[in-house]
Tab-separated table of C-alpha atoms in Angstrom:
chain	number	residue	atom	x	y	z
A	1	UNK	CA	4.022	1.256	-44.004
A	2	UNK	CA	3.319	-0.451	-47.369
A	3	UNK	CA	-0.115	-1.309	-48.648
A	4	UNK	CA	0.368	-5.021	-47.919
A	5	UNK	CA	1.506	-4.320	-44.351
A	6	UNK	CA	-1.384	-1.938	-43.787
A	7	UNK	CA	-3.854	-4.522	-45.037
A	8	UNK	CA	-2.309	-7.181	-42.804
A	9	UNK	CA	-2.502	-4.899	-39.744
A	10	UNK	CA	-6.146	-4.131	-40.492
A	11	UNK	CA	-6.951	-7.826	-40.827
A	12	UNK	CA	-5.199	-8.595	-37.543
A	13	UNK	CA	-7.132	-5.873	-35.765
A	14	UNK	CA	-10.412	-7.034	-37.288
A	15	UNK	CA	-9.816	-10.556	-36.046
A	16	UNK	CA	-8.994	-9.288	-32.553
A	17	UNK	CA	-12.126	-7.180	-32.596
A	18	UNK	CA	-14.377	-10.139	-33.242
A	19	UNK	CA	-12.525	-12.976	-31.510
A	20	UNK	CA	-9.795	-11.517	-29.306
A	21	UNK	CA	-7.922	-14.683	-30.203
A	22	UNK	CA	-4.260	-14.977	-29.150
A	23	UNK	CA	-3.207	-16.977	-32.156
A	24	UNK	CA	-3.671	-13.916	-34.397
A	25	UNK	CA	-1.047	-11.933	-32.571
A	26	UNK	CA	1.730	-13.662	-34.526
A	27	UNK	CA	4.278	-16.299	-33.664
A	28	UNK	CA	4.601	-17.591	-30.090
A	29	UNK	CA	7.015	-15.593	-27.970
A	30	UNK	CA	10.229	-17.096	-26.605
A	31	UNK	CA	9.979	-19.037	-23.362
A	32	UNK	CA	12.071	-16.458	-21.509
A	33	UNK	CA	9.397	-13.806	-22.120
A	34	UNK	CA	6.614	-16.108	-20.988
A	35	UNK	CA	8.558	-16.889	-17.809
A	36	UNK	CA	9.172	-13.184	-17.230
A	37	UNK	CA	5.465	-12.317	-17.369
A	38	UNK	CA	4.461	-15.433	-15.397
A	39	UNK	CA	6.864	-14.439	-12.614
A	40	UNK	CA	4.517	-11.564	-11.727
A	41	UNK	CA	2.319	-14.245	-10.125
A	42	UNK	CA	4.966	-14.722	-7.417
A	43	UNK	CA	4.632	-11.097	-6.322
A	44	UNK	CA	0.827	-11.212	-6.428
A	45	UNK	CA	0.611	-14.496	-4.547
A	46	UNK	CA	3.141	-13.319	-1.947
A	47	UNK	CA	0.667	-10.627	-0.914
A	48	UNK	CA	-2.320	-12.968	-1.179
A	49	UNK	CA	-0.635	-15.503	1.119
A	50	UNK	CA	-0.084	-12.738	3.658
A	51	UNK	CA	-3.774	-11.829	3.418
A	52	UNK	CA	-4.888	-15.382	4.113
A	53	UNK	CA	-2.448	-16.001	6.960
A	54	UNK	CA	-2.215	-12.681	8.803
A	55	UNK	CA	-5.092	-10.301	8.081
A	56	UNK	CA	-7.943	-11.998	9.968
A	57	UNK	CA	-5.912	-11.946	13.212
A	58	UNK	CA	-4.766	-8.380	12.451
A	59	UNK	CA	-8.292	-6.972	12.140
A	60	UNK	CA	-9.173	-8.490	15.497
A	61	UNK	CA	-6.204	-6.662	16.994
A	62	UNK	CA	-7.702	-3.464	15.585
A	63	UNK	CA	-10.938	-4.268	17.361
A	64	UNK	CA	-13.198	-5.927	14.788
A	65	UNK	CA	-14.968	-8.819	16.575
A	66	UNK	CA	-14.330	-12.319	15.268
A	67	UNK	CA	-17.970	-12.773	14.239
A	68	UNK	CA	-17.792	-9.626	12.087
A	69	UNK	CA	-14.343	-10.132	10.580
A	70	UNK	CA	-15.750	-12.566	8.018
A	71	UNK	CA	-17.695	-9.780	6.298
A	72	UNK	CA	-14.524	-8.024	5.160
A	73	UNK	CA	-13.789	-10.998	2.900
A	74	UNK	CA	-16.839	-10.075	0.820
A	75	UNK	CA	-14.588	-7.747	-1.156
A	76	UNK	CA	-12.849	-10.639	-2.865
A	77	UNK	CA	-15.904	-12.245	-4.490
A	78	UNK	CA	-17.565	-8.907	-5.249
A	79	UNK	CA	-14.489	-7.573	-7.027
A	80	UNK	CA	-13.955	-10.947	-8.684
A	81	UNK	CA	-17.478	-10.880	-10.114
A	82	UNK	CA	-17.414	-7.224	-11.181
A	83	UNK	CA	-13.915	-5.817	-11.522
A	84	UNK	CA	-12.140	-8.674	-13.284
A	85	UNK	CA	-14.732	-9.138	-16.072
A	86	UNK	CA	-14.893	-5.372	-16.704
A	87	UNK	CA	-11.109	-4.995	-16.716
A	88	UNK	CA	-10.718	-8.044	-18.937
A	89	UNK	CA	-13.298	-6.773	-21.400
A	90	UNK	CA	-11.675	-3.337	-21.687
A	91	UNK	CA	-8.127	-4.701	-21.800
A	92	UNK	CA	-9.134	-6.646	-24.935
A	93	UNK	CA	-9.964	-3.309	-26.555
A	94	UNK	CA	-7.411	-0.950	-25.020
A	95	UNK	CA	-5.831	1.305	-27.667
A	96	UNK	CA	-2.913	2.606	-25.581
A	97	UNK	CA	0.438	2.912	-27.323
A	98	UNK	CA	1.840	0.766	-24.481
A	99	UNK	CA	-0.358	-2.136	-25.558
A	100	UNK	CA	-3.587	-3.759	-24.403
A	101	UNK	CA	-2.439	-5.470	-21.209
A	102	UNK	CA	0.525	-3.532	-19.830
A	103	UNK	CA	-1.406	-0.392	-18.745
A	104	UNK	CA	-3.787	-2.464	-16.641
A	105	UNK	CA	-1.024	-4.602	-15.128
A	106	UNK	CA	0.998	-1.499	-14.192
A	107	UNK	CA	-2.067	0.256	-12.742
A	108	UNK	CA	-2.911	-2.808	-10.668
A	109	UNK	CA	0.618	-2.993	-9.268
A	110	UNK	CA	0.574	0.686	-8.246
A	111	UNK	CA	-2.839	0.267	-6.590
A	112	UNK	CA	-1.501	-2.729	-4.676
A	113	UNK	CA	1.321	-0.544	-3.327
A	114	UNK	CA	-1.149	2.151	-2.207
A	115	UNK	CA	-3.463	-0.370	-0.555
A	116	UNK	CA	-0.623	-2.098	1.282
A	117	UNK	CA	0.492	1.250	2.704
A	118	UNK	CA	-3.047	1.909	4.001
A	119	UNK	CA	-3.312	-1.577	5.528
A	120	UNK	CA	0.119	-1.637	7.140
A	121	UNK	CA	-0.115	1.862	8.601
A	122	UNK	CA	-3.809	1.715	9.554
A	123	UNK	CA	-3.057	1.548	13.294
A	124	UNK	CA	-0.531	4.414	13.120
A	125	UNK	CA	-2.750	6.612	10.961
A	126	UNK	CA	-5.758	5.876	13.155
A	127	UNK	CA	-3.760	6.892	16.222
A	128	UNK	CA	-2.684	10.110	14.497
A	129	UNK	CA	-6.316	10.893	13.656
A	130	UNK	CA	-7.513	10.415	17.239
A	131	UNK	CA	-7.681	6.726	18.175
A	132	UNK	CA	-6.590	6.125	21.756
A	133	UNK	CA	-4.212	3.265	22.467
A	134	UNK	CA	-6.400	1.962	25.270
A	135	UNK	CA	-9.479	1.770	23.037
A	136	UNK	CA	-10.558	-1.784	22.397
A	137	UNK	CA	-12.131	-0.770	19.085
A	138	UNK	CA	-9.981	1.615	17.024
A	139	UNK	CA	-12.631	3.071	14.747
A	140	UNK	CA	-10.430	5.282	12.574
A	141	UNK	CA	-7.846	2.545	12.105
A	142	UNK	CA	-10.577	0.102	11.091
A	143	UNK	CA	-11.945	2.527	8.476
A	144	UNK	CA	-8.467	3.068	7.013
A	145	UNK	CA	-7.753	-0.663	7.034
A	146	UNK	CA	-11.031	-1.591	5.324
A	147	UNK	CA	-10.442	1.069	2.670
A	148	UNK	CA	-6.992	-0.338	1.977
A	149	UNK	CA	-8.280	-3.895	2.023
A	150	UNK	CA	-10.979	-3.238	-0.565
A	151	UNK	CA	-8.513	-1.325	-2.757
A	152	UNK	CA	-6.131	-4.297	-2.483
A	153	UNK	CA	-8.696	-6.780	-3.765
A	154	UNK	CA	-9.726	-4.475	-6.602
A	155	UNK	CA	-6.036	-3.981	-7.465
A	156	UNK	CA	-5.321	-7.713	-7.466
A	157	UNK	CA	-8.214	-8.336	-9.846
A	158	UNK	CA	-7.079	-5.442	-12.042
A	159	UNK	CA	-3.629	-6.999	-12.248
A	160	UNK	CA	-4.253	-10.735	-12.494
A	161	UNK	CA	-6.818	-10.870	-15.304
A	162	UNK	CA	-4.734	-8.906	-17.837
A	163	UNK	CA	-1.621	-10.789	-16.714
A	164	UNK	CA	-3.201	-14.131	-17.638
A	165	UNK	CA	-4.487	-12.628	-20.891
A	166	UNK	CA	-0.971	-11.338	-21.662
A	167	UNK	CA	0.363	-14.880	-21.292
A	168	UNK	CA	-2.298	-16.115	-23.729
A	169	UNK	CA	-1.242	-13.390	-26.167
A	170	UNK	CA	2.401	-14.450	-25.891
A	171	UNK	CA	1.474	-18.092	-26.493
A	172	UNK	CA	-0.303	-16.988	-29.710
A	173	UNK	CA	-2.603	-20.004	-29.756
A	174	UNK	CA	0.194	-22.575	-29.666
A	175	UNK	CA	-1.106	-25.471	-27.548
A	176	UNK	CA	2.265	-26.416	-26.100
A	177	UNK	CA	3.195	-22.815	-25.274
A	178	UNK	CA	-0.222	-22.308	-23.691
A	179	UNK	CA	0.307	-25.295	-21.390
A	180	UNK	CA	3.821	-24.107	-20.576
A	181	UNK	CA	2.568	-20.590	-19.833
A	182	UNK	CA	-0.091	-21.887	-17.420
A	183	UNK	CA	2.402	-24.232	-15.787
A	184	UNK	CA	4.816	-21.336	-15.276
A	185	UNK	CA	2.066	-19.194	-13.796
A	186	UNK	CA	1.036	-21.978	-11.384
A	187	UNK	CA	4.651	-22.597	-10.426
A	188	UNK	CA	5.243	-18.940	-9.572
A	189	UNK	CA	1.986	-18.897	-7.612
A	190	UNK	CA	3.413	-21.693	-5.475
A	191	UNK	CA	6.681	-19.760	-5.109
A	192	UNK	CA	4.755	-16.687	-3.936
A	193	UNK	CA	2.781	-18.776	-1.471
A	194	UNK	CA	5.932	-20.263	0.019
A	195	UNK	CA	7.542	-16.825	0.343
A	196	UNK	CA	4.422	-15.307	1.884
A	197	UNK	CA	3.792	-18.036	4.408
A	198	UNK	CA	7.488	-18.269	5.297
A	199	UNK	CA	7.609	-14.526	5.940
A	200	UNK	CA	4.392	-14.686	7.945
A	201	UNK	CA	5.737	-17.481	10.139
A	202	UNK	CA	8.932	-15.634	11.102
A	203	UNK	CA	8.345	-13.626	14.264
A	204	UNK	CA	11.409	-11.353	14.177
A	205	UNK	CA	11.094	-10.050	10.644
A	206	UNK	CA	10.293	-6.554	11.918
A	207	UNK	CA	13.906	-6.163	13.022
A	208	UNK	CA	14.800	-5.569	9.380
A	209	UNK	CA	12.853	-2.298	9.594
A	210	UNK	CA	12.936	-1.074	13.231
A	211	UNK	CA	10.736	1.935	12.385
A	212	UNK	CA	7.745	-0.363	11.822
A	213	UNK	CA	7.252	-0.849	15.562
A	214	UNK	CA	5.510	2.175	17.095
A	215	UNK	CA	3.270	3.062	20.024
A	216	UNK	CA	0.187	2.110	18.041
A	217	UNK	CA	1.755	-0.895	16.323
A	218	UNK	CA	2.980	-3.849	18.395
A	219	UNK	CA	5.336	-6.651	17.338
A	220	UNK	CA	2.669	-8.546	15.401
A	221	UNK	CA	1.610	-5.381	13.581
A	222	UNK	CA	5.249	-4.498	12.841
A	223	UNK	CA	5.846	-7.969	11.388
A	224	UNK	CA	2.798	-7.501	9.174
A	225	UNK	CA	4.135	-4.162	7.932
A	226	UNK	CA	7.519	-5.679	7.154
A	227	UNK	CA	5.965	-8.606	5.292
A	228	UNK	CA	3.945	-6.236	3.145
A	229	UNK	CA	7.010	-4.079	2.462
A	230	UNK	CA	8.824	-7.149	1.165
A	231	UNK	CA	5.849	-8.310	-0.907
A	232	UNK	CA	5.273	-4.970	-2.593
A	233	UNK	CA	8.987	-4.602	-3.316
A	234	UNK	CA	9.030	-8.009	-4.994
A	235	UNK	CA	5.817	-7.285	-6.910
A	236	UNK	CA	6.974	-3.909	-8.242
A	237	UNK	CA	10.380	-5.262	-9.279
A	238	UNK	CA	8.894	-8.269	-11.088
A	239	UNK	CA	6.055	-6.286	-12.662
A	240	UNK	CA	7.948	-3.331	-14.076
A	241	UNK	CA	11.002	-5.337	-15.127
A	242	UNK	CA	8.685	-7.732	-17.023
A	243	UNK	CA	6.685	-4.908	-18.597
A	244	UNK	CA	9.922	-3.218	-19.672
A	245	UNK	CA	11.361	-6.428	-21.112
A	246	UNK	CA	8.239	-7.845	-22.804
A	247	UNK	CA	6.508	-5.585	-25.314
A	248	UNK	CA	2.754	-5.579	-25.833
A	249	UNK	CA	1.287	-5.051	-29.317
A	250	UNK	CA	-0.871	-1.946	-29.708
A	251	UNK	CA	-4.446	-2.637	-30.745
A	252	UNK	CA	-6.738	-0.460	-32.835
A	253	UNK	CA	-10.245	-0.999	-34.272
A	254	UNK	CA	-10.437	-1.975	-37.936
A	255	UNK	CA	-10.817	0.814	-40.507
A	256	UNK	CA	-11.017	3.416	-37.745
A	257	UNK	CA	-14.355	2.135	-36.486
A	258	UNK	CA	-15.179	2.230	-32.790
A	259	UNK	CA	-16.887	-0.749	-31.247
A	260	UNK	CA	-19.282	-0.344	-28.369
A	261	UNK	CA	-17.242	-0.877	-25.206
A	262	UNK	CA	-19.972	-0.848	-22.587
A	263	UNK	CA	-19.215	-3.131	-19.663
A	264	UNK	CA	-22.882	-4.128	-19.714
A	265	UNK	CA	-22.260	-5.617	-23.153
A	266	UNK	CA	-19.688	-7.939	-21.600
A	267	UNK	CA	-22.123	-9.093	-18.915
A	268	UNK	CA	-24.655	-9.638	-21.669
A	269	UNK	CA	-22.191	-12.089	-23.178
A	270	UNK	CA	-21.802	-13.787	-19.787
A	271	UNK	CA	-25.569	-14.236	-19.439
A	272	UNK	CA	-25.700	-15.442	-23.032
A	273	UNK	CA	-23.078	-18.051	-22.209
A	274	UNK	CA	-25.171	-19.231	-19.246
A	275	UNK	CA	-28.236	-19.665	-21.457
A	276	UNK	CA	-26.471	-21.931	-23.947
A	277	UNK	CA	-24.526	-24.011	-21.420
A	278	UNK	CA	-25.171	-27.722	-21.592
A	279	UNK	CA	-25.603	-30.225	-18.765
A	280	UNK	CA	-21.888	-31.076	-18.264
A	281	UNK	CA	-21.046	-27.432	-17.584
A	282	UNK	CA	-23.995	-27.011	-15.224
A	283	UNK	CA	-22.881	-30.088	-13.292
A	284	UNK	CA	-19.344	-28.713	-13.108
A	285	UNK	CA	-20.629	-25.400	-11.735
A	286	UNK	CA	-22.731	-27.186	-9.108
A	287	UNK	CA	-19.782	-29.282	-7.900
A	288	UNK	CA	-17.521	-26.210	-7.935
A	289	UNK	CA	-19.882	-24.164	-5.757
A	290	UNK	CA	-20.172	-26.921	-3.150
A	291	UNK	CA	-16.439	-27.638	-3.268
A	292	UNK	CA	-15.509	-24.020	-2.539
A	293	UNK	CA	-18.025	-23.862	0.304
A	294	UNK	CA	-15.774	-26.537	1.787
A	295	UNK	CA	-12.519	-24.717	1.051
A	296	UNK	CA	-13.202	-21.132	2.058
A	297	UNK	CA	-13.722	-21.608	5.825
A	298	UNK	CA	-10.288	-23.199	6.105
A	299	UNK	CA	-8.531	-20.819	3.697
A	300	UNK	CA	-9.887	-17.732	5.461
A	301	UNK	CA	-9.659	-18.797	9.106
A	302	UNK	CA	-6.927	-21.426	9.367
A	303	UNK	CA	-4.391	-19.208	11.166
A	304	UNK	CA	-7.083	-17.803	13.459
A	305	UNK	CA	-8.032	-21.400	14.299
A	306	UNK	CA	-4.401	-22.099	15.153
A	307	UNK	CA	-4.191	-19.062	17.428
A	308	UNK	CA	-7.515	-19.635	19.192
A	309	UNK	CA	-8.368	-23.312	19.278
A	310	UNK	CA	-4.993	-25.012	18.933
A	311	UNK	CA	-2.753	-22.642	20.925
A	312	UNK	CA	-5.511	-21.381	23.232
A	313	UNK	CA	-4.660	-17.716	22.735
A	314	UNK	CA	-6.950	-14.716	22.493
A	315	UNK	CA	-6.355	-11.545	20.475
A	316	UNK	CA	-8.572	-9.675	22.973
A	317	UNK	CA	-7.020	-11.154	26.115
A	318	UNK	CA	-4.117	-10.170	28.345
A	319	UNK	CA	-0.526	-9.972	27.167
A	320	UNK	CA	0.127	-13.682	27.731
A	321	UNK	CA	-3.029	-14.676	25.839
A	322	UNK	CA	-2.135	-12.320	22.976
A	323	UNK	CA	1.394	-13.709	22.804
A	324	UNK	CA	0.069	-17.258	22.678
A	325	UNK	CA	-2.367	-16.250	19.939
A	326	UNK	CA	0.455	-14.674	17.912
A	327	UNK	CA	2.497	-17.857	18.251
A	328	UNK	CA	-0.434	-19.859	16.915
A	329	UNK	CA	-0.865	-17.520	13.948
A	330	UNK	CA	2.852	-17.782	13.114
A	331	UNK	CA	2.663	-21.579	13.374
A	332	UNK	CA	-0.361	-21.536	11.066
A	333	UNK	CA	1.605	-19.547	8.497
A	334	UNK	CA	4.376	-22.134	8.718
A	335	UNK	CA	1.831	-24.899	8.145
A	336	UNK	CA	0.549	-23.062	5.077
A	337	UNK	CA	4.100	-22.871	3.770
A	338	UNK	CA	4.358	-26.685	4.024
A	339	UNK	CA	0.977	-26.862	2.291
A	340	UNK	CA	2.250	-24.709	-0.594
A	341	UNK	CA	5.423	-26.749	-1.037
A	342	UNK	CA	3.447	-29.968	-1.485
A	343	UNK	CA	0.936	-28.084	-3.655
A	344	UNK	CA	3.749	-27.085	-6.009
A	345	UNK	CA	5.076	-30.623	-6.367
A	346	UNK	CA	1.604	-32.120	-6.875
A	347	UNK	CA	0.788	-29.482	-9.501
A	348	UNK	CA	3.719	-30.690	-11.589
A	349	UNK	CA	2.342	-34.235	-11.563
A	350	UNK	CA	-1.385	-33.640	-12.004
A	351	UNK	CA	-1.454	-35.110	-15.511
A	352	UNK	CA	0.279	-38.378	-14.625
A	353	UNK	CA	-1.673	-38.773	-11.377
A	354	UNK	CA	-4.933	-38.228	-13.245
A	355	UNK	CA	-4.123	-40.908	-15.787
A	356	UNK	CA	-3.322	-43.417	-13.050
A	357	UNK	CA	-6.546	-42.526	-11.195
A	358	UNK	CA	-8.662	-43.108	-14.291
A	359	UNK	CA	-9.565	-39.577	-15.283
A	360	UNK	CA	-9.943	-36.001	-14.142
A	361	UNK	CA	-13.355	-36.298	-12.507
A	362	UNK	CA	-12.342	-39.398	-10.534
A	363	UNK	CA	-9.195	-37.646	-9.340
A	364	UNK	CA	-11.140	-34.560	-8.255
A	365	UNK	CA	-13.804	-36.653	-6.530
A	366	UNK	CA	-11.268	-38.714	-4.573
A	367	UNK	CA	-9.220	-35.771	-3.326
A	368	UNK	CA	-12.412	-34.102	-2.090
A	369	UNK	CA	-12.722	-36.963	0.400
A	370	UNK	CA	-9.175	-36.174	1.555
A	371	UNK	CA	-10.378	-32.598	2.116
A	372	UNK	CA	-13.445	-33.824	4.024
A	373	UNK	CA	-11.331	-36.022	6.297
A	374	UNK	CA	-8.832	-33.223	6.855
A	375	UNK	CA	-11.500	-30.696	7.854
A	376	UNK	CA	-13.147	-33.271	10.129
A	377	UNK	CA	-9.777	-33.872	11.786
A	378	UNK	CA	-9.727	-30.244	12.952
A	379	UNK	CA	-12.338	-31.269	15.525
A	380	UNK	CA	-10.048	-33.992	16.902
A	381	UNK	CA	-7.064	-31.629	16.956
A	382	UNK	CA	-9.055	-28.947	18.743
A	383	UNK	CA	-10.370	-31.342	21.401
A	384	UNK	CA	-6.890	-32.787	21.934
A	385	UNK	CA	-5.401	-29.311	22.369
A	386	UNK	CA	-8.178	-28.366	24.789
A	387	UNK	CA	-7.623	-31.509	26.883
A	388	UNK	CA	-3.879	-30.843	26.940
A	389	UNK	CA	-4.441	-27.315	28.282
A	390	UNK	CA	-6.730	-28.644	30.993
A	391	UNK	CA	-3.952	-30.960	32.159
A	392	UNK	CA	-0.881	-28.737	31.618
A	393	UNK	CA	-2.342	-25.282	32.192
A	394	UNK	CA	-4.283	-22.706	30.162
A	395	UNK	CA	-1.105	-21.060	28.849
A	396	UNK	CA	0.817	-24.261	28.132
A	397	UNK	CA	0.264	-24.258	24.383
A	398	UNK	CA	-0.047	-27.455	22.332
A	399	UNK	CA	2.185	-30.461	22.873
A	400	UNK	CA	4.794	-31.495	20.320
A	401	UNK	CA	2.544	-34.333	19.193
A	402	UNK	CA	-0.353	-31.959	18.541
A	403	UNK	CA	1.950	-29.616	16.609
A	404	UNK	CA	3.185	-32.502	14.479
A	405	UNK	CA	-0.399	-33.529	13.760
A	406	UNK	CA	-1.406	-29.985	12.792
A	407	UNK	CA	1.554	-29.515	10.447
A	408	UNK	CA	0.801	-32.893	8.857
A	409	UNK	CA	-2.816	-31.816	8.355
A	410	UNK	CA	-1.820	-28.532	6.719
A	411	UNK	CA	0.648	-30.330	4.457
A	412	UNK	CA	-1.697	-33.099	3.305
A	413	UNK	CA	-4.379	-30.565	2.343
A	414	UNK	CA	-1.949	-29.320	-0.308
A	415	UNK	CA	-2.921	-32.383	-2.375
A	416	UNK	CA	-6.644	-31.569	-2.862
A	417	UNK	CA	-5.830	-27.869	-3.189
A	418	UNK	CA	-3.471	-28.541	-6.110
A	419	UNK	CA	-6.198	-30.514	-7.887
A	420	UNK	CA	-8.792	-27.820	-7.150
A	421	UNK	CA	-6.544	-25.190	-8.722
A	422	UNK	CA	-6.261	-27.159	-11.986
A	423	UNK	CA	-8.912	-29.784	-12.793
A	424	UNK	CA	-12.114	-27.648	-12.686
A	425	UNK	CA	-10.589	-25.080	-15.047
A	426	UNK	CA	-9.468	-27.777	-17.468
A	427	UNK	CA	-12.918	-29.388	-17.401
A	428	UNK	CA	-14.537	-26.002	-18.072
A	429	UNK	CA	-12.374	-25.586	-21.172
A	430	UNK	CA	-13.250	-29.088	-22.390
A	431	UNK	CA	-16.994	-28.828	-21.727
A	432	UNK	CA	-17.205	-25.420	-23.409
A	433	UNK	CA	-16.044	-26.925	-26.711
A	434	UNK	CA	-19.493	-28.355	-27.530
A	435	UNK	CA	-21.472	-25.350	-26.280
A	436	UNK	CA	-22.283	-22.078	-27.950
A	437	UNK	CA	-20.019	-20.175	-25.552
A	438	UNK	CA	-16.306	-19.694	-25.943
A	439	UNK	CA	-13.751	-20.922	-23.441
A	440	UNK	CA	-13.140	-17.438	-22.102
A	441	UNK	CA	-16.780	-16.862	-21.239
A	442	UNK	CA	-17.130	-20.338	-19.747
A	443	UNK	CA	-14.120	-19.716	-17.494
A	444	UNK	CA	-15.687	-16.394	-16.519
A	445	UNK	CA	-18.849	-18.200	-15.454
A	446	UNK	CA	-16.707	-20.697	-13.526
A	447	UNK	CA	-15.077	-17.782	-11.686
A	448	UNK	CA	-18.539	-16.598	-10.613
A	449	UNK	CA	-19.198	-20.115	-9.278
A	450	UNK	CA	-16.102	-19.665	-7.094
A	451	UNK	CA	-17.050	-16.156	-5.932
A	452	UNK	CA	-20.550	-17.102	-4.806
A	453	UNK	CA	-19.350	-19.636	-2.163
A	454	UNK	CA	-16.978	-17.050	-0.717
A	455	UNK	CA	-19.906	-14.674	-0.284
A	456	UNK	CA	-21.935	-17.441	1.362
A	457	UNK	CA	-19.095	-18.279	3.746
A	458	UNK	CA	-18.426	-14.607	4.533
A	459	UNK	CA	-22.081	-13.966	5.389
A	460	UNK	CA	-22.716	-17.152	7.356
A	461	UNK	CA	-19.508	-18.212	9.104
A	462	UNK	CA	-19.370	-15.333	11.598
A	463	UNK	CA	-22.938	-15.737	12.943
A	464	UNK	CA	-22.624	-19.540	12.770
A	465	UNK	CA	-19.415	-19.593	14.791
A	466	UNK	CA	-20.798	-17.045	17.263
A	467	UNK	CA	-23.914	-19.175	17.785
A	468	UNK	CA	-21.750	-22.148	18.780
A	469	UNK	CA	-19.366	-20.285	21.069
A	470	UNK	CA	-17.200	-18.059	18.892
A	471	UNK	CA	-14.719	-20.570	17.500
A	472	UNK	CA	-13.989	-21.731	13.966
A	473	UNK	CA	-15.034	-25.376	14.270
A	474	UNK	CA	-18.685	-24.992	13.137
A	475	UNK	CA	-17.582	-23.575	9.785
A	476	UNK	CA	-14.950	-26.292	9.413
A	477	UNK	CA	-17.524	-29.012	10.090
A	478	UNK	CA	-19.855	-27.519	7.475
A	479	UNK	CA	-16.864	-27.476	5.131
A	480	UNK	CA	-16.177	-31.161	5.788
A	481	UNK	CA	-19.773	-32.053	4.926
A	482	UNK	CA	-19.638	-29.920	1.769
A	483	UNK	CA	-16.353	-31.558	0.722
A	484	UNK	CA	-17.856	-35.035	1.075
A	485	UNK	CA	-20.932	-34.012	-0.937
A	486	UNK	CA	-18.788	-32.479	-3.683
A	487	UNK	CA	-16.725	-35.677	-3.812
A	488	UNK	CA	-19.829	-37.826	-4.266
A	489	UNK	CA	-21.232	-35.499	-6.931
A	490	UNK	CA	-17.930	-35.372	-8.811
A	491	UNK	CA	-17.857	-39.172	-9.001
A	492	UNK	CA	-21.543	-39.623	-9.893
A	493	UNK	CA	-23.229	-36.738	-11.711
A	494	UNK	CA	-20.202	-34.989	-13.237
A	495	UNK	CA	-19.729	-36.284	-16.813
A	496	UNK	CA	-16.361	-37.563	-17.956
A	497	UNK	CA	-14.528	-35.395	-20.503
A	498	UNK	CA	-15.133	-36.505	-24.112
A	499	UNK	CA	-12.406	-38.605	-25.644
A	500	UNK	CA	-11.997	-36.156	-28.514
A	501	UNK	CA	-11.364	-33.108	-26.337
A	502	UNK	CA	-9.020	-30.575	-27.904
A	503	UNK	CA	-5.278	-30.979	-27.535
A	504	UNK	CA	-5.050	-27.643	-25.786
A	505	UNK	CA	-6.823	-29.157	-22.803
A	506	UNK	CA	-4.910	-32.410	-22.913
A	507	UNK	CA	-2.475	-31.397	-20.218
A	508	UNK	CA	-5.252	-31.696	-17.670
A	509	UNK	CA	-7.928	-33.718	-19.462
A	510	UNK	CA	-6.093	-37.027	-18.873
A	511	UNK	CA	-7.393	-38.761	-21.962
């Protein structure tokens, strides 16, 4: 390497050391490479959709009571608050010859495969280690499942953070490429959701792999195994083909110096960002916390609500009650698929919708009232289903009219969910411009504001539902109230984005 090239490499590394800025990586990469890396989101979201739609009912089949099943979801926010910032910090400074991001993405994908094996075969492994089929609570299976579940959340956070950072590297600071990269990532998230919920709603998928059905694993369990087999196959193919096709530049400290890489240093930066945040960002965090208190009860327990309250089934009941419960869970997964389809279409039109609505904060505030109405409607649906069973019989299932209403409810909620996945993040980027913190740190703080509500919901929803009879409605009602409050706050106390916000945020700033 010539002296000029060596000096240029040293300057590039020095800039990365101090700023970790994507624009210093060179020219933006071709669109085909950005699409290739963004496609990994489809594999990740396939598995995440299966988690949301099928795992809460599955753990109850293993014997975890409904009021305790909420605690397992604590892994998500804990790993989101700890694992993702640590992984992101170290991936910025990784000196591997394979690049900064690719080692972490590959490790995350392999860990996902291991965790899925533990989850899918928990019942079989528990039976092999001594669980009896007649036991209502399969202790060994539960331990294996929870181990796999926590590994899965850690793996997802290990994979997703560096994947998003890799896209930023490929965009190299180009505003248009950055918007395209995020749009591609969101699009493939929607694709993964549709695939996951479609697979979860199909009751005979286990016939593809007859060996999945065993003495310890019934039809529902076998379907879950098959779904996870498909998701991990898709994830591994997309991940390793993308990592083979798209190269990642190796990073090294300038002039051979080693920078302190303590994870505590990263959290020091997070706390520093909190100290210098101005009022607009604090208001955004407050609205975000309340908004996700509204979302998480539905996102975590929607299919369980379908199986219990709408279809009148019971995962702990007799064979007929279990079958009815399974039908409700499958119908819930189908409803989530409709939700994801509308979510994908709305995501493509967020910018134009926001302009017509008069701005990002007004759009977010208005759709929160749609969320509040939708969650409140779950009470009407539940009472209607209960009255229908009293007239037609306990095992009759919901009428066609009730089913149509439920599917409409699931679908319509795709509108506020699409806005929730985009507007708060865009506002965080805009508000961080006038603060002493960078956009990356501000988005990290925003992620903490999303994790905290999940912890609140996980701790409180089980005891709350148990206190009111063991169903999901109490948490949904609390969610409806929180959605209405977040809508009011978004319209009143949340500042409007400044008119001179950077072009990079223009795709979602609506100015």
